[in-house]
């Protein structure tokens, strides 16, 4: 006799396993801290600590937009590396279409770099 299983049952079991995988260690850490860590409230323990210095002024500080542009350009070329590595490893086994697609990808990235260079985004002020 063969038993039929519903595909949604597998999804439900995997979802419950993923949830347990995330929540069980958190619950165990909470229980351990509750049982073995003595509470030590005080002005020093409750003080805000950041790099050994007392906080001064407002926490809402505006950053220059150039910092975000540096980050975005870094991510673009980081993703480029991720795509180029498998291409370089499998280069001899790929056809002309894969080579043409990678060249289009590289041309678009070089075009973006040229645009950023032309706009002066890469100059540190």
Coordinates of C-alpha atoms in Angstrom, one line a residue:
X1 CA 0.0 0.0 0.0
X2 CA 1.5 3.4 -1.1
X3 CA 0.8 6.5 0.9
X4 CA 0.3 9.9 -0.9
X5 CA 1.8 12.9 0.7
X6 CA 0.7 16.5 -0.1
X7 CA 3.4 18.8 -1.3
X8 CA 2.1 21.5 1.0
X9 CA 2.8 19.2 3.9
X10 CA 6.5 19.2 3.0
X11 CA 6.5 23.0 2.8
X12 CA 4.8 23.3 6.2
X13 CA 7.3 20.9 7.8
X14 CA 10.3 22.7 6.3
X15 CA 8.8 26.1 7.4
X16 CA 8.3 24.8 10.9
X17 CA 11.9 23.4 10.9
X18 CA 13.3 26.7 9.7
X19 CA 11.3 28.6 12.4
X20 CA 12.5 26.2 15.1
X21 CA 16.1 26.4 13.8
X22 CA 15.9 30.2 14.4
X23 CA 13.9 30.4 17.6
X24 CA 15.2 27.4 19.6
X25 CA 18.8 28.9 20.1
X26 CA 17.3 32.2 21.0
X27 CA 15.0 30.7 23.6
X28 CA 17.9 28.6 25.0
X29 CA 20.1 31.7 25.3
X30 CA 17.3 33.6 27.0
X31 CA 16.7 30.8 29.4
X32 CA 20.4 30.5 30.2
X33 CA 20.8 34.2 30.8
X34 CA 17.7 34.2 33.0
X35 CA 18.9 31.3 35.1
X36 CA 22.7 32.1 35.4
X37 CA 23.1 35.8 34.9
X38 CA 22.5 37.9 38.0
X39 CA 20.9 41.3 37.4
X40 CA 23.3 44.1 38.0
X41 CA 21.5 47.4 37.3
X42 CA 23.3 50.6 37.9
X43 CA 24.2 53.9 36.3
X44 CA 27.4 52.5 34.7
X45 CA 25.6 49.4 33.3
X46 CA 22.6 51.4 32.0
X47 CA 24.7 54.2 30.4
X48 CA 24.9 54.4 26.7
X49 CA 28.4 53.2 25.6
X50 CA 29.8 53.9 22.2
X51 CA 33.6 53.6 21.5
X52 CA 34.4 54.6 25.1
X53 CA 33.1 58.1 24.7
X54 CA 30.0 59.7 26.1
X55 CA 27.5 60.6 23.3
X56 CA 27.2 64.3 22.5
X57 CA 24.7 66.1 20.4
X58 CA 22.0 64.7 18.2
X59 CA 22.1 61.1 16.8
X60 CA 20.6 62.2 13.5
X61 CA 23.7 63.3 11.5
X62 CA 23.5 63.8 7.8
X63 CA 26.0 62.0 5.7
X64 CA 27.3 63.3 2.4
X65 CA 25.7 61.6 -0.6
X66 CA 29.1 60.8 -2.0
X67 CA 29.5 58.1 0.7
X68 CA 26.4 56.3 -0.7
X69 CA 27.8 56.6 -4.3
X70 CA 31.1 55.0 -3.2
X71 CA 29.1 52.2 -1.6
X72 CA 26.9 51.6 -4.7
X73 CA 29.9 51.6 -7.0
X74 CA 31.7 49.2 -4.7
X75 CA 28.7 46.9 -4.8
X76 CA 28.4 47.1 -8.6
X77 CA 32.0 45.9 -9.0
X78 CA 31.7 43.4 -6.2
X79 CA 28.7 41.8 -8.1
X80 CA 30.8 42.0 -11.3
X81 CA 33.5 39.9 -9.6
X82 CA 30.9 37.3 -8.5
X83 CA 29.6 37.0 -12.1
X84 CA 33.1 37.0 -13.7
X85 CA 34.6 34.2 -11.6
X86 CA 32.3 31.4 -12.8
X87 CA 32.6 32.7 -16.3
X88 CA 36.4 32.6 -16.1
X89 CA 36.4 29.0 -14.6
X90 CA 34.1 27.6 -17.3
X91 CA 35.5 29.8 -20.2
X92 CA 36.8 26.9 -22.4
X93 CA 33.5 25.0 -22.2
X94 CA 31.2 28.0 -23.1
X95 CA 30.0 28.9 -26.5
X96 CA 30.1 32.1 -28.5
X97 CA 26.7 33.3 -27.1
X98 CA 28.0 33.1 -23.5
X99 CA 31.1 35.1 -24.5
X100 CA 29.0 37.7 -26.2
X101 CA 26.7 38.0 -23.2
X102 CA 29.6 38.5 -20.9
X103 CA 31.1 41.1 -23.1
X104 CA 27.8 43.0 -23.1
X105 CA 27.8 42.8 -19.3
X106 CA 31.4 44.1 -19.2
X107 CA 30.7 46.9 -21.6
X108 CA 27.7 48.1 -19.5
X109 CA 29.9 48.0 -16.3
X110 CA 32.7 49.9 -18.0
X111 CA 30.2 52.4 -19.3
X112 CA 28.9 52.9 -15.7
X113 CA 32.5 53.4 -14.5
X114 CA 33.2 55.9 -17.3
X115 CA 30.0 57.8 -16.3
X116 CA 31.0 57.9 -12.7
X117 CA 34.5 59.1 -13.5
X118 CA 33.2 61.8 -15.9
X119 CA 30.8 63.1 -13.2
X120 CA 33.6 63.2 -10.6
X121 CA 32.0 60.7 -8.3
X122 CA 35.4 58.9 -7.8
X123 CA 37.2 62.0 -6.6
X124 CA 37.5 62.2 -2.8
X125 CA 36.6 65.6 -1.5

